[in-house]
Amino acid sequence: RIFECDPGEAYFGELLGRRVYRLRLSLLNKSPFLAKFRIRQPKKSNVSVLYSPAPVAAGMSVTLEVEVRASPVGDIEDALKVVSEEDEFAVPIFA
């Protein structure tokens, strides 16, 4: 894998309704080369990933912010996908 996400999942715990929560994830380029990536947004409309699309130098990382707009009812179980030139992987999102 070219990129590694730390932590490997976005766990928000128990959420209160009608609030906005954000959690930061770090995406590290483990390859010895400049690498590009993009994010496939989660399927749920109240979950999104905020980031600045740009190439990442070898050994460097970028910050992703997972944003959840909590509704009064229900749990969240979704995933974002990191897509690079060579592979893709999912990062689970729970609340």
Coordinates of N, CA and C in Angstrom, one line a residue, residues 10-16 19 21 42-48 66-71 73-79 92-95:
A10 N -12.3 5.8 12.1 CA -12.8 7.1 12.7 C -13.9 6.7 13.6
Y11 N -13.6 6.7 14.9 CA -14.6 6.3 15.9 C -15.0 7.5 16.7
F12 N -16.3 7.9 16.7 CA -16.7 9.1 17.3 C -17.4 8.8 18.7
G13 N -17.7 7.6 19.0 CA -18.4 7.3 20.3 C -19.8 7.7 20.2
E14 N -20.4 8.0 21.3 CA -21.8 8.4 21.4 C -22.0 9.9 21.0
L15 N -22.9 10.2 20.1 CA -23.1 11.5 19.7 C -24.4 12.1 20.2
L16 N -24.4 13.4 20.4 CA -25.6 14.1 20.8 C -26.2 14.7 19.5
R19 N -25.7 18.2 16.4 CA -24.4 18.8 16.6 C -23.5 18.4 15.5
Y21 N -19.6 17.1 14.6 CA -18.4 16.6 15.2 C -17.3 16.4 14.1
P42 N -18.0 9.1 2.0 CA -19.0 8.1 2.6 C -20.4 8.2 1.9
K43 N -21.1 7.2 2.0 CA -22.5 7.2 1.4 C -23.5 8.0 2.1
K44 N -23.4 8.0 3.4 CA -24.4 8.8 4.2 C -24.3 10.3 4.0
S45 N -25.4 10.9 3.9 CA -25.3 12.4 3.6 C -24.9 13.2 4.7
N46 N -25.0 12.7 6.0 CA -24.5 13.5 7.1 C -23.1 13.2 7.5
V47 N -22.3 12.5 6.7 CA -20.9 12.3 6.9 C -20.1 12.7 5.7
S48 N -19.1 13.5 5.9 CA -18.2 13.9 4.8 C -16.8 14.0 5.3
V66 N -12.9 14.1 9.2 CA -14.2 13.4 9.0 C -15.2 14.2 9.8
E67 N -16.2 14.7 9.1 CA -17.2 15.5 9.7 C -18.5 14.8 9.8
V68 N -19.1 14.7 11.0 CA -20.4 14.1 11.2 C -21.4 15.1 11.7
R69 N -22.5 15.3 11.0 CA -23.6 16.1 11.5 C -24.6 15.1 12.1
A70 N -24.6 15.1 13.4 CA -25.4 14.1 14.1 C -26.9 14.4 14.1
S71 N -27.6 13.3 13.9 CA -29.1 13.4 13.9 C -29.5 12.8 15.2
V73 N -31.5 10.5 16.0 CA -31.8 9.1 16.0 C -30.7 8.3 15.2
G74 N -30.3 7.1 15.7 CA -29.5 6.2 14.9 C -28.0 6.3 15.1
D75 N -27.4 5.1 14.8 CA -26.0 5.0 14.8 C -25.4 5.2 13.4
I76 N -24.1 5.5 13.3 CA -23.5 5.7 12.0 C -22.5 4.5 11.8
E77 N -22.6 3.9 10.7 CA -21.6 2.9 10.3 C -21.4 3.1 8.8
D78 N -20.3 3.6 8.4 CA -20.0 4.0 7.0 C -18.5 3.8 6.8
A79 N -18.0 4.3 5.7 CA -16.6 4.2 5.4 C -16.2 5.2 4.3
P92 N -13.1 2.7 8.0 CA -14.4 2.6 8.6 C -14.7 3.9 9.5
I93 N -16.0 4.3 9.5 CA -16.4 5.4 10.3 C -17.6 4.8 11.2
F94 N -17.4 5.0 12.5 CA -18.4 4.5 13.5 C -18.8 5.6 14.4
A95 N -20.1 5.6 14.9 CA -20.5 6.5 15.9 C -21.8 5.9 16.6

